[in-house]
Each structure stands twice: as structure tokens, then as C-alpha cells.
mmCIF file of C-alpha atoms in Angstrom:
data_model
loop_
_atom_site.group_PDB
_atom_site.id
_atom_site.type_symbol
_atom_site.label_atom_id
_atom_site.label_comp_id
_atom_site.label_asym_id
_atom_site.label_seq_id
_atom_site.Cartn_x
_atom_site.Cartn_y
_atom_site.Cartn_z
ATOM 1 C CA UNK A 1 79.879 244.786 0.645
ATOM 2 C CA UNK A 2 81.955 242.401 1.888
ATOM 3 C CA UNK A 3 85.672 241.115 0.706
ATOM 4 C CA UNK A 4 87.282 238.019 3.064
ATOM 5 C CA UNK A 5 90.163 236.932 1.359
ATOM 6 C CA UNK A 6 89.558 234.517 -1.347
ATOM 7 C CA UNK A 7 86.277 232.660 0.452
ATOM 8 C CA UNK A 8 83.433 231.685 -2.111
ATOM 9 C CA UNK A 9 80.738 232.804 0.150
ATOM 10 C CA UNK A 10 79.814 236.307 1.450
ATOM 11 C CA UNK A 11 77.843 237.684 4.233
ATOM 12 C CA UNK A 12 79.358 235.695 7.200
ATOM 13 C CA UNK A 13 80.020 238.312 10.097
ATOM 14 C CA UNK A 14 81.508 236.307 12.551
ATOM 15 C CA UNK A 15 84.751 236.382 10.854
ATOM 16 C CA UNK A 16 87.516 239.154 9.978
ATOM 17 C CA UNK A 17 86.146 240.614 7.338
ATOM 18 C CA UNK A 18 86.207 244.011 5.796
ATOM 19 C CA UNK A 19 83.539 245.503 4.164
ATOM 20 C CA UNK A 20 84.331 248.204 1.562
ATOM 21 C CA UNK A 21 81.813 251.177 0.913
ATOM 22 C CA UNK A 22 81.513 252.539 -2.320
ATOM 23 C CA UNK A 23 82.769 255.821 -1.977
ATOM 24 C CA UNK A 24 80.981 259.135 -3.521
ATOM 25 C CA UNK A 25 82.723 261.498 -5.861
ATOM 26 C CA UNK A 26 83.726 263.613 -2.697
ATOM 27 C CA UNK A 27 85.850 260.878 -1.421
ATOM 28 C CA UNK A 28 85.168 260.770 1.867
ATOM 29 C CA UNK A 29 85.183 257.452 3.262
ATOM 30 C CA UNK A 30 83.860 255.359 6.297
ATOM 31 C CA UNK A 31 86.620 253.550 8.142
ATOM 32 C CA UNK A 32 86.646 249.908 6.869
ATOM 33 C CA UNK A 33 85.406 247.505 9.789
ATOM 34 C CA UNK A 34 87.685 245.038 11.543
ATOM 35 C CA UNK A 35 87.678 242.495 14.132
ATOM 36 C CA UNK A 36 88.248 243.531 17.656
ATOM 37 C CA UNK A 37 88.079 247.063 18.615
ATOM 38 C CA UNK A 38 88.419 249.568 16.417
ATOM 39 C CA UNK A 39 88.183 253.374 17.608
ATOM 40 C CA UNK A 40 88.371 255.269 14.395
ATOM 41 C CA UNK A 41 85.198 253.190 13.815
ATOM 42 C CA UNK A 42 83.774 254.013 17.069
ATOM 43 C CA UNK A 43 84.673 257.699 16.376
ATOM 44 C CA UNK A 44 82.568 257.656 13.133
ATOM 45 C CA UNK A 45 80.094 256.350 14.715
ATOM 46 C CA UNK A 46 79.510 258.923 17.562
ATOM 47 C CA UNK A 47 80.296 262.003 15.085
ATOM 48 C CA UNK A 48 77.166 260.383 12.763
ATOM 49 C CA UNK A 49 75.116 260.174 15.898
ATOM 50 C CA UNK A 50 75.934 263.122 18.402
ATOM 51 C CA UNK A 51 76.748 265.806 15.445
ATOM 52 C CA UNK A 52 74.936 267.672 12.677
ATOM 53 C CA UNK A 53 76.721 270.854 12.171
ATOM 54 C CA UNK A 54 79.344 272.246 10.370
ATOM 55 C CA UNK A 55 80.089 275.094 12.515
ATOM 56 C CA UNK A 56 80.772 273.216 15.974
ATOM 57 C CA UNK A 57 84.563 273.256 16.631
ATOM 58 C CA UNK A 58 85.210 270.257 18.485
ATOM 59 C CA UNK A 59 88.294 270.414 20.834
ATOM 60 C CA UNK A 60 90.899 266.981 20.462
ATOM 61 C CA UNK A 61 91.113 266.653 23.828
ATOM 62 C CA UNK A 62 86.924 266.410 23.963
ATOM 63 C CA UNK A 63 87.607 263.786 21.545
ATOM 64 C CA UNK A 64 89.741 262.124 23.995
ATOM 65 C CA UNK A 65 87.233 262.372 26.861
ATOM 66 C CA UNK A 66 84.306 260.947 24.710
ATOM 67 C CA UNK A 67 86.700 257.758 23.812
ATOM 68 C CA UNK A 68 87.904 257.445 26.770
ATOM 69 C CA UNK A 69 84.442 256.809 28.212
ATOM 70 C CA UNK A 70 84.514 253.788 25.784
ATOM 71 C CA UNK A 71 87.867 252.087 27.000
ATOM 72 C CA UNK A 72 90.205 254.149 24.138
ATOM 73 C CA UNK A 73 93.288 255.429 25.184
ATOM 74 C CA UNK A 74 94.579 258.485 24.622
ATOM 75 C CA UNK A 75 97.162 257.838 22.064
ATOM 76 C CA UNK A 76 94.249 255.273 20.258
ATOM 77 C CA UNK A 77 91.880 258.102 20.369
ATOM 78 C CA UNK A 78 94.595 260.507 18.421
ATOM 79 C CA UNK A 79 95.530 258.403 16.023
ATOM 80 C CA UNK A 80 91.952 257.912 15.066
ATOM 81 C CA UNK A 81 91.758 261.334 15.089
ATOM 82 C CA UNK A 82 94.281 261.738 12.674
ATOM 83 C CA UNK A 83 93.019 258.823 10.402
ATOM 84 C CA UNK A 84 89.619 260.196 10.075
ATOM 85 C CA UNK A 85 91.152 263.653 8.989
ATOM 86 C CA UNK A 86 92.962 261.697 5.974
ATOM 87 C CA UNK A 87 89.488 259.937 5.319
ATOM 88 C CA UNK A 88 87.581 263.113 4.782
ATOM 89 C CA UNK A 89 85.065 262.707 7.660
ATOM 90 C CA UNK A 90 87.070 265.273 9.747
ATOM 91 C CA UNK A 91 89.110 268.632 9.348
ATOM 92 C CA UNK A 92 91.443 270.959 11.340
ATOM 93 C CA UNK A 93 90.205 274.192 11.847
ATOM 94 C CA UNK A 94 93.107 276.611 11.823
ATOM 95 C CA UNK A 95 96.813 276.294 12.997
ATOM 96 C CA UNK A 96 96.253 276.710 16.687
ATOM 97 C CA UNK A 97 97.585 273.951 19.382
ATOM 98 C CA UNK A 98 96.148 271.771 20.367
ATOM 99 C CA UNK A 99 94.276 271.503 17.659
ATOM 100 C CA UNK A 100 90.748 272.034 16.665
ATOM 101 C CA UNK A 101 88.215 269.902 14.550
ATOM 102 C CA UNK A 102 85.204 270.029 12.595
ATOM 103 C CA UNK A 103 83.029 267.879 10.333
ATOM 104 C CA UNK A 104 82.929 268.759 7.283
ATOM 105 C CA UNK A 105 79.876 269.237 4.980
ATOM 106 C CA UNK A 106 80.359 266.604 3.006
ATOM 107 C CA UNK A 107 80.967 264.164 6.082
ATOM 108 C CA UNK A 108 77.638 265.733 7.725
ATOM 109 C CA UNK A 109 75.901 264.607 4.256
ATOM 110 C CA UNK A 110 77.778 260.977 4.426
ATOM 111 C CA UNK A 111 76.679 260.356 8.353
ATOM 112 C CA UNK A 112 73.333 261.390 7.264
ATOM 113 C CA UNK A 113 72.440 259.144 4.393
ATOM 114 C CA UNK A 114 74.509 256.102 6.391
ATOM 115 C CA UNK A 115 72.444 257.105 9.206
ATOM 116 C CA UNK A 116 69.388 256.585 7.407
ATOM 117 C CA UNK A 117 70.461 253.637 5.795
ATOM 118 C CA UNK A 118 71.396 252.128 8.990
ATOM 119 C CA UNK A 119 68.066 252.686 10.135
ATOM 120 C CA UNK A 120 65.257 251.642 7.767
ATOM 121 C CA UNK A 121 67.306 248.361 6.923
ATOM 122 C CA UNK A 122 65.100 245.496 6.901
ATOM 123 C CA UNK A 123 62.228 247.591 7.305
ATOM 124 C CA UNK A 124 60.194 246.540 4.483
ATOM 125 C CA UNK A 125 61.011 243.165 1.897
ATOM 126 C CA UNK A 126 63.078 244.549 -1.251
ATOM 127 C CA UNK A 127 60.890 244.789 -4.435
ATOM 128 C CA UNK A 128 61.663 241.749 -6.348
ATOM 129 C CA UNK A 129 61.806 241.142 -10.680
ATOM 130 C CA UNK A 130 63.482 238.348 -10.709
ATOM 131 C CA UNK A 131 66.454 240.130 -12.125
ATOM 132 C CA UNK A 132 70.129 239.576 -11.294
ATOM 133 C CA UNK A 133 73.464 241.102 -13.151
ATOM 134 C CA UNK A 134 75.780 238.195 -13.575
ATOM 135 C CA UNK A 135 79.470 238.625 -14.295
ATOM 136 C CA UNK A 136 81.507 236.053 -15.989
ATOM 137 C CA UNK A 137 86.005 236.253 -16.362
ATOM 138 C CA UNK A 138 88.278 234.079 -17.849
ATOM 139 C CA UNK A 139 91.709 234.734 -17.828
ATOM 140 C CA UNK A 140 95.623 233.225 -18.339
ATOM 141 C CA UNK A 141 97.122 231.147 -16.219
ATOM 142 C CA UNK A 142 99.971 234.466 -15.691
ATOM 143 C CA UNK A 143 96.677 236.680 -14.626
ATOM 144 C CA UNK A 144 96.584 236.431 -11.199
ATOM 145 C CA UNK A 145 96.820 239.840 -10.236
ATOM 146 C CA UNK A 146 94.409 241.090 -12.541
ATOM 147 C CA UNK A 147 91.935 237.971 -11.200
ATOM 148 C CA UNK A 148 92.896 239.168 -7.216
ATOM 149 C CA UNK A 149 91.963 243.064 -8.730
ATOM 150 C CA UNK A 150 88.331 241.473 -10.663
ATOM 151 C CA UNK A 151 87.617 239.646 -7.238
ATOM 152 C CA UNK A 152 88.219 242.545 -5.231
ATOM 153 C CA UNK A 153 85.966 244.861 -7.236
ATOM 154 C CA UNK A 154 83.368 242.412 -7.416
ATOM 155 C CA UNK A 155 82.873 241.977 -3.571
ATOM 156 C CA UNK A 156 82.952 245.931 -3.120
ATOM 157 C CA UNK A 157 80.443 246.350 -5.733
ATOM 158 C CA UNK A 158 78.093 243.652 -3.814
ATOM 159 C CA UNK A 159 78.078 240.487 -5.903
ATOM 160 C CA UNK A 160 79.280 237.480 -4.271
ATOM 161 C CA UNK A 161 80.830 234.253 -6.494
ATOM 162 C CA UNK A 162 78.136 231.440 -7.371
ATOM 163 C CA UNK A 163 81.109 229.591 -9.055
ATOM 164 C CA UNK A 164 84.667 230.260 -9.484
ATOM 165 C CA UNK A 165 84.614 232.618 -12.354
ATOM 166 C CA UNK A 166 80.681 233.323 -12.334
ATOM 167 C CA UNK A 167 79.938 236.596 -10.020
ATOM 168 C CA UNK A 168 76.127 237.346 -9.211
ATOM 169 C CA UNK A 169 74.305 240.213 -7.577
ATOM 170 C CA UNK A 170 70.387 241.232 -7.314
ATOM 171 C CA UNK A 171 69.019 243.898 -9.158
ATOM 172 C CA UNK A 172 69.334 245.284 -12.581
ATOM 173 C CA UNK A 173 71.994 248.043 -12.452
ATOM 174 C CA UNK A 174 75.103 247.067 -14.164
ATOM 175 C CA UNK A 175 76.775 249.940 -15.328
ATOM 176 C CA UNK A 176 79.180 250.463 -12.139
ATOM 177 C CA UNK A 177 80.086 246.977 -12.558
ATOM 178 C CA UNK A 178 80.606 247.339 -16.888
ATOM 179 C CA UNK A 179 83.208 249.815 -16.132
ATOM 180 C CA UNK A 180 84.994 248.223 -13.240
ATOM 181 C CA UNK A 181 85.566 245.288 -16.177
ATOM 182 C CA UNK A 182 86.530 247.352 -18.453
ATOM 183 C CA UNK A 183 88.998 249.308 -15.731
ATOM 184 C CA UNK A 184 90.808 246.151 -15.178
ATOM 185 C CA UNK A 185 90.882 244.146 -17.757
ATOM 186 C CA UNK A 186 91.136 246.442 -21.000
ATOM 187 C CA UNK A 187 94.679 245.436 -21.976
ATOM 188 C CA UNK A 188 94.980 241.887 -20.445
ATOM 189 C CA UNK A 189 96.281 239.838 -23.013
ATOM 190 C CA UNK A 190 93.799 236.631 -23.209
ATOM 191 C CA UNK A 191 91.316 238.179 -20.803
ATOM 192 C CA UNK A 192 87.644 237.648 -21.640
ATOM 193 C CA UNK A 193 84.714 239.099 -20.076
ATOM 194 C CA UNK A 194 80.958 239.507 -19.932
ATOM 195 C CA UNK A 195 78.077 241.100 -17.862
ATOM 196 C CA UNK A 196 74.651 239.481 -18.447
ATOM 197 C CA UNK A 197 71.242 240.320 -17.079
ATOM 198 C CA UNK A 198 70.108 236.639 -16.424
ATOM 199 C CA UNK A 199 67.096 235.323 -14.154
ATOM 200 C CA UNK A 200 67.010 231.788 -12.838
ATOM 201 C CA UNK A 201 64.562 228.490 -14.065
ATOM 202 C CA UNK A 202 64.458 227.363 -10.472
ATOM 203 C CA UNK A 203 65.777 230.378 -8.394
ATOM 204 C CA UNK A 204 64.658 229.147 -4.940
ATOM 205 C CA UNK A 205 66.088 225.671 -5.545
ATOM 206 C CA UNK A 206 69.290 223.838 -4.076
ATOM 207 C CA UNK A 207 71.645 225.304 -7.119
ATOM 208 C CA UNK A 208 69.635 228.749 -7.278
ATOM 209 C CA UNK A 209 71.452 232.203 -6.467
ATOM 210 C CA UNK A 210 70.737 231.358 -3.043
ATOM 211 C CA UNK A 211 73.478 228.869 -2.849
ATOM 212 C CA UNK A 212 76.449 232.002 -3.507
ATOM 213 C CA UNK A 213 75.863 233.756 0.317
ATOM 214 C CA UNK A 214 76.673 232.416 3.515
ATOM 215 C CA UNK A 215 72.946 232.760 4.739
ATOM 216 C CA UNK A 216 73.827 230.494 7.733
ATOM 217 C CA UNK A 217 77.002 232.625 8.675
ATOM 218 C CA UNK A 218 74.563 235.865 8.457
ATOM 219 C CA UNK A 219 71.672 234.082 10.894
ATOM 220 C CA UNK A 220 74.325 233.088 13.323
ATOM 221 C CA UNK A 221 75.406 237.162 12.463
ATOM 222 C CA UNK A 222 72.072 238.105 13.593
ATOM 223 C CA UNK A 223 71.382 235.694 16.926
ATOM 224 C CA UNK A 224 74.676 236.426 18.162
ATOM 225 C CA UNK A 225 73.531 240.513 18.087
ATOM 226 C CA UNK A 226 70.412 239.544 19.755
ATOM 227 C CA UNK A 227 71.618 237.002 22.656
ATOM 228 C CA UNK A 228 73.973 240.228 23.238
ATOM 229 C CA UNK A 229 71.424 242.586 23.606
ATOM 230 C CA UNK A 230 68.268 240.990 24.686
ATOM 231 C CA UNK A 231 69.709 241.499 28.704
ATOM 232 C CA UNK A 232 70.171 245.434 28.000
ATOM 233 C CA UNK A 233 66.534 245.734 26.186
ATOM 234 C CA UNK A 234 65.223 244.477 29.464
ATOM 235 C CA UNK A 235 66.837 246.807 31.770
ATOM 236 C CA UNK A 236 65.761 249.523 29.656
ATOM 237 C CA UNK A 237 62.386 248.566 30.009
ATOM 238 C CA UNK A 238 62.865 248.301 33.628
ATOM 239 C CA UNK A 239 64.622 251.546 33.445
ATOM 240 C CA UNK A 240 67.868 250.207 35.070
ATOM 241 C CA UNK A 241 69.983 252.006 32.374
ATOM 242 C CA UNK A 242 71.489 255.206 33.238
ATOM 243 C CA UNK A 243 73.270 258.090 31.412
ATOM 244 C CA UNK A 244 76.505 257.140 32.362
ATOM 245 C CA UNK A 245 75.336 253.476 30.689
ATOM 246 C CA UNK A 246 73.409 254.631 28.271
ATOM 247 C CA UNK A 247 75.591 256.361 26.194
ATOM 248 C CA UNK A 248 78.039 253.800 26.208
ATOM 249 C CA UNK A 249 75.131 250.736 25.377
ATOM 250 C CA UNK A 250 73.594 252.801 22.749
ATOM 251 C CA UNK A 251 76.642 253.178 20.484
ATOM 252 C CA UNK A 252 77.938 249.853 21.029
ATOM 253 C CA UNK A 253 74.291 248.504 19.927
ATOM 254 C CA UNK A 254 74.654 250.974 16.629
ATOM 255 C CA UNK A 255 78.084 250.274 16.213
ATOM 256 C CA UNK A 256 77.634 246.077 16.494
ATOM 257 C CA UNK A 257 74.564 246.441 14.137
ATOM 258 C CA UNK A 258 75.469 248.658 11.412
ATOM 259 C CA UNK A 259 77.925 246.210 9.799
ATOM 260 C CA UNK A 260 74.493 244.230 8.723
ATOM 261 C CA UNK A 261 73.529 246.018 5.525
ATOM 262 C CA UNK A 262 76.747 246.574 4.139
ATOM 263 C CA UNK A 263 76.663 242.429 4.405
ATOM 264 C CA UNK A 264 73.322 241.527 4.281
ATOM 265 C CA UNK A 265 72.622 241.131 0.331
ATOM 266 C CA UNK A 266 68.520 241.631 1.276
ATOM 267 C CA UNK A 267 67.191 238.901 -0.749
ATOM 268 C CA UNK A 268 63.788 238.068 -1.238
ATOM 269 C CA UNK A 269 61.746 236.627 1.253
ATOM 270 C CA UNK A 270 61.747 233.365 -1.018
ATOM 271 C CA UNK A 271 65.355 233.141 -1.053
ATOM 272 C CA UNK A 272 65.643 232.955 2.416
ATOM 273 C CA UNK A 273 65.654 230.005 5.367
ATOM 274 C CA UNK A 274 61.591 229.698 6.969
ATOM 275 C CA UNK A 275 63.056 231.315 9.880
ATOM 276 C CA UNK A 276 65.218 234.575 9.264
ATOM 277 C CA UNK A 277 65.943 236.515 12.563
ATOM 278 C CA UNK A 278 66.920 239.805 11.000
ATOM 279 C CA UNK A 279 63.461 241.674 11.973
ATOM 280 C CA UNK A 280 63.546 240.765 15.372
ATOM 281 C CA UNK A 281 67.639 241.471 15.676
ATOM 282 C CA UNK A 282 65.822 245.163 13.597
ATOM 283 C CA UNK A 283 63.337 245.490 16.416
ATOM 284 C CA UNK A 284 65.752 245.004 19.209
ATOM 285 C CA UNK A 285 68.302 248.212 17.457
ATOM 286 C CA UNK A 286 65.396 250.178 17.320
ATOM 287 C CA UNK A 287 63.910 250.031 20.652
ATOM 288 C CA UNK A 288 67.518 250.336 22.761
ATOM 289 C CA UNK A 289 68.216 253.316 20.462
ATOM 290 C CA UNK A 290 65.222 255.295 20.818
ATOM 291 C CA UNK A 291 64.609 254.525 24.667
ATOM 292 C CA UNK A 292 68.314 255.552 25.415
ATOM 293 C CA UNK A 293 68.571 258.620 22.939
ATOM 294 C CA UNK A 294 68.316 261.464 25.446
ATOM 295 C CA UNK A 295 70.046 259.858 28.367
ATOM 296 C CA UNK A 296 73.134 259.035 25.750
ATOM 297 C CA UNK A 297 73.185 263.063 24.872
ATOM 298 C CA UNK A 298 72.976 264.243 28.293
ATOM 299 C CA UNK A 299 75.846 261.634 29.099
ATOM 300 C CA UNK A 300 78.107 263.187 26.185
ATOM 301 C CA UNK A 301 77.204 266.728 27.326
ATOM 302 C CA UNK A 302 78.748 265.662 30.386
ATOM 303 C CA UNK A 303 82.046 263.971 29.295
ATOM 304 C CA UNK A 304 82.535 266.715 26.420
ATOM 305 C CA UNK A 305 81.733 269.916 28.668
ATOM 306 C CA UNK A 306 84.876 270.321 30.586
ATOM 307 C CA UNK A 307 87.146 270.333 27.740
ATOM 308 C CA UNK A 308 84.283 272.408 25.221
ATOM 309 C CA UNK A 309 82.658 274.606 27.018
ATOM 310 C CA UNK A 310 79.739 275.221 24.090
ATOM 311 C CA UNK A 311 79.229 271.543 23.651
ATOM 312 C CA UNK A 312 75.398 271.224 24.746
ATOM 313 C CA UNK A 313 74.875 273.843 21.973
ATOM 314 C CA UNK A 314 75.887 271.516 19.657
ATOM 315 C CA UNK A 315 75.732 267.670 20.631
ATOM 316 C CA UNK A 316 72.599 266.470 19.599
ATOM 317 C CA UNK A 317 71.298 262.925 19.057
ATOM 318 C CA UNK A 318 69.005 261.090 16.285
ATOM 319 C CA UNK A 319 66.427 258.446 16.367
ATOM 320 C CA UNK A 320 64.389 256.203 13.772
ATOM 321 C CA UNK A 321 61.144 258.254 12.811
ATOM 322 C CA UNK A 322 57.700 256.093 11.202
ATOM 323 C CA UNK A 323 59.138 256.337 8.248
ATOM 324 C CA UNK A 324 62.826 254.380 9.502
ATOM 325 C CA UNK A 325 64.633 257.238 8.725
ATOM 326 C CA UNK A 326 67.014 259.520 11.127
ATOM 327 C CA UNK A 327 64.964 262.957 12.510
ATOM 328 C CA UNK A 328 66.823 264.907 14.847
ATOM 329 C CA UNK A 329 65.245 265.386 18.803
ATOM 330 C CA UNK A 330 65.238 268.714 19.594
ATOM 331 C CA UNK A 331 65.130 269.614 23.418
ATOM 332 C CA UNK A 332 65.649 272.843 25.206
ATOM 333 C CA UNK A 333 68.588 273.845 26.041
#
């Protein structure tokens, strides 16, 4: 879901953007994407790729090793270290110095399902009713604040603004969206509101829902990510890619493509331009990230082991199975 600024349309990623995930009742919370480097959101990353348990105490100064590999200094790699713990995705086990961390289960649950959502993106066209929830504001002149608040929880809940006051998402479900309203706006003094289940007379046409997203911003999204990684798919297939390499190509190629479905609104097929490059930018992710899979592990084995001694018991790595979800790749140890 994606919030930038005050901008009509949504879904361009070439800009500073940040895209808000709606949190579950555990609060614990991705690190919002931003432009440039950004290592608490390389950190999640690797702990949703390399990591499945619980139990594995994972040294700081391991954590500095593995970011270092990446460019991140020490002090960046701390202080992500410290702003994942106050997300949720990370605790301190015990009291001891330096200190020790662990995911926690509800983290392990989060990487999981993001993991899976990451992966089976795009993998098959959205089924389509026609339906979309439409929200429609009005308020004073003096509401400002409370419009800024209606916008904001609009964007994170995924609808994007067809006109000023007129909000629009696909889909049916509009109870998240009901209470947001009522959240905000309950007590404004001249504030009117309603949510609508609507469908359009001529919904592919030049003033159709298409016309609220930024679909050229997201295709330019999508052929940047592949004229950046078409050069690395080819020296994997020419196995030119090493561990030291890999690890470091295979979670920048994760980490540059899983801002795509929290911005892509996955419209129908009819909704979109004749040619849409998302499944080939979806074919490229998948084939780097499977090919390089065992070469990235060994790589982080490597980095991690001098600083946590048990770490090949406990670094692990995932892959996209037939069914474009995350399975686990055992090997021996």
C-alpha cells in the first residue's frame, strides 16, 4: 500500500515513497521502505530468508558481519538492530553483553506469510467480479487534519484517489475500511461520509478505475528491475556467480522486488496496458533466487561462523515451490 505525500496517483516506484503494511494484532511490523539504502530493511530481509527458528540465538556482532558483507557499517548495522527490536521482528535474549538476539515467533510467522506473498505474486490473474469498494468524504474548510488522517488511512488500506474526495479499491471487503471512517471522522463537526460497493458502465474505458493508478510509473517500476537484473540472470546461467556473489545478488534481487505487491494493486488483465512486464520482471526473481539459494547459505555460513559458532545449524534458506509458495531446502549438515 502505498502513501506519497498528497499525489493523486499510486503505484509509481521510482519515487520516495513509503508503503505501509497493515499490521496484525501482534504488532509486529515490517520496516517501512525508503529511497536509498536502508539496512533495517535489508536486515528483515535476510532474517525472512536465512532464518526459521525460534531457538537460534544470533550473536550482534554476527549481525554486523552479515551487513557488513552488504556495505553497512557497523554503527548502521546496530541501530537497525535496535530498530527492529522496537518493531517486534527481533528480541534480546537475556542481560548478557554483548548482547544476544532471537526472532521471535510471531516474527517467524510474519517472514513466513510475507515470504510467501512475495513469492506467488503475479503468479496467476486475480479472480475478477467486477466489484470495487468506493469511499466518498466531504469535509469543512477547518478539516484538514482530519482530511491528511482519511488520506493516510486510505492509501494504507490499498485504495488509491480516482478524484479528489472519491477513494477506490478492488474487491468487495469493506469492513476494515467502514471502521477506519468511522475512527476518524465520528465527531467531526460537518464531516460526511460513505462507503459504497459500486461497479463501473465502462470500466476499461479512458475515465474507468483504471485512470486512479500510476500504471505507467509501475511498468517503468518493473523494466527498471529487469534491465538491472537481466546481466546477473546470465551469469548465473553461465555459472559465473559465486558464493561470495551470490549471497549478496540474491538478497538485493528479493529486496529490489518485494516492494512490487505492496504497490502493485493486481488489476485485471483488462485493466491493464497490451503489454504489462510484471511476469517476465516475476520470472527473472524466480530463477536468480532459486539458482543462487544454496551458494547464498553457504556464503552466510561463512560470514556468520566466526562470530556464532552453531550458525550452519541454523541458517537455512527458502525457495519458490510449484505451487509459488516458500518450502524450506534441507541439506546435510
Amino acid at each position: 500500500m502505498l502513501i506519497c505525500g498528497n499525489a493523486p496517483h499510486v503505484g509509481h516506484v521510482g519515487q520516495a515513497c513509503a508503503v505501509h503494511v497493515h499490521s496484525p494484532a501482534d504488532d509486529v511490523r515490517d520496516p517501512r521502505t525508503q529511497a536509498g539504502p536502508n539496512p533495517q530493511h535489508l536486515l528483515a530481509t535476510l532474517l525472512g530468508e536465512y532464518l526459521e527458528s525460534s531457538e537460534a540465538d544470533l550473536p550482534s556482532a554476527a549481525v554486523v558481519a552479515m551487513l557488513a558483507e552488504f556495505g553497512v557499517s557497523e554503527s548502521s548495522a546496530r541501530a537497525a538492530l535496535s530498530r527492529l527490536t522496537k518493531r517486534g521482528l527481533i528480541a534480546v535474549r537475556g542481560a548478557g553483553r554483548p548482547p544476544v538476539y532471537h526472532l521471535t515467533p510471531q516474527a517467524i510467522a510474519r517472514h513466513r506469510s510475507r515470504m510467501d506473498h512475495f513469492l506467488s505474486f503475479g503468479a496467476r490473474p486475480p479472480k475478477w467480479t467486477g466489484d470495487w469498494v468506493t469511499v466518498s468524504f466531504s469535509l469543512p474548510q477547518s478539516g484538514q487534519a482530519a482530511r491528511h488522517a482519511v488520506r493516510k488511512a486510505l492509501g494504507a488500506l490499498g485504495f488509491a484517489r480516482l478524484y479528489d474526495s472519491v477513494w477506490i479499491r478492488p474487491g468487495s471487503e469493506s469492513g476494515p475500511v467502514k471502521q477506519a471512517m468511522h475512527d476518524i471522522l465520528d465527531g467531526v463537526d460537518g464531516g460526511r461520509w460513505s462507503v459504497m460497493h459500486t461497479r463501473f458502465d465502462e470500466e476499461a474505458g479512458p475515465h474507468g478505475p483504471a485512470a486512479a493508478y500510476d500504471l505507467a510509473g509501475l511498468a517503468s517500476g518493473y523494466e527498471d528491475f529487469i534491465a538491472q537484473y537481466s546481466s546477473l540472470r546470465v551469469a548465473v546461467r553461465d555459472g559465473e556467480v559465486d558464493a561470495t556473489r551470490a549471497l549478496v545478488a540474491r538478497t538485493s534481487v528479493m529486496d529490489s522486488w518485494r516492494k512490487f505487491p505492496d504497490v502493485d494493486p493486481d488489476l485485471p488483465e483488462h485493466l491493464l496496458p497490451a503489454t504489462w512486464p510484471r511476469q517476465a520482471a516475476r520470472e527473472l526473481l524466480l530463477e536468480i533466487h532459486s539458482a543462487l539459494g544454496s551458494l547464498a547459505e553457504a556464503r552466510l555460513i561463512e560470514i556468520a561462523t566466526p562470530h556464532w559458532p552453531d550458525a550452519a545449524s541454523w541458517i537455512t534458506h527458502f525457495r519458490a515451490s510449484e505451487e509459488s509458495l516458500s518450502v524450506r531446502v534441507h541439506r546435510d549438515r
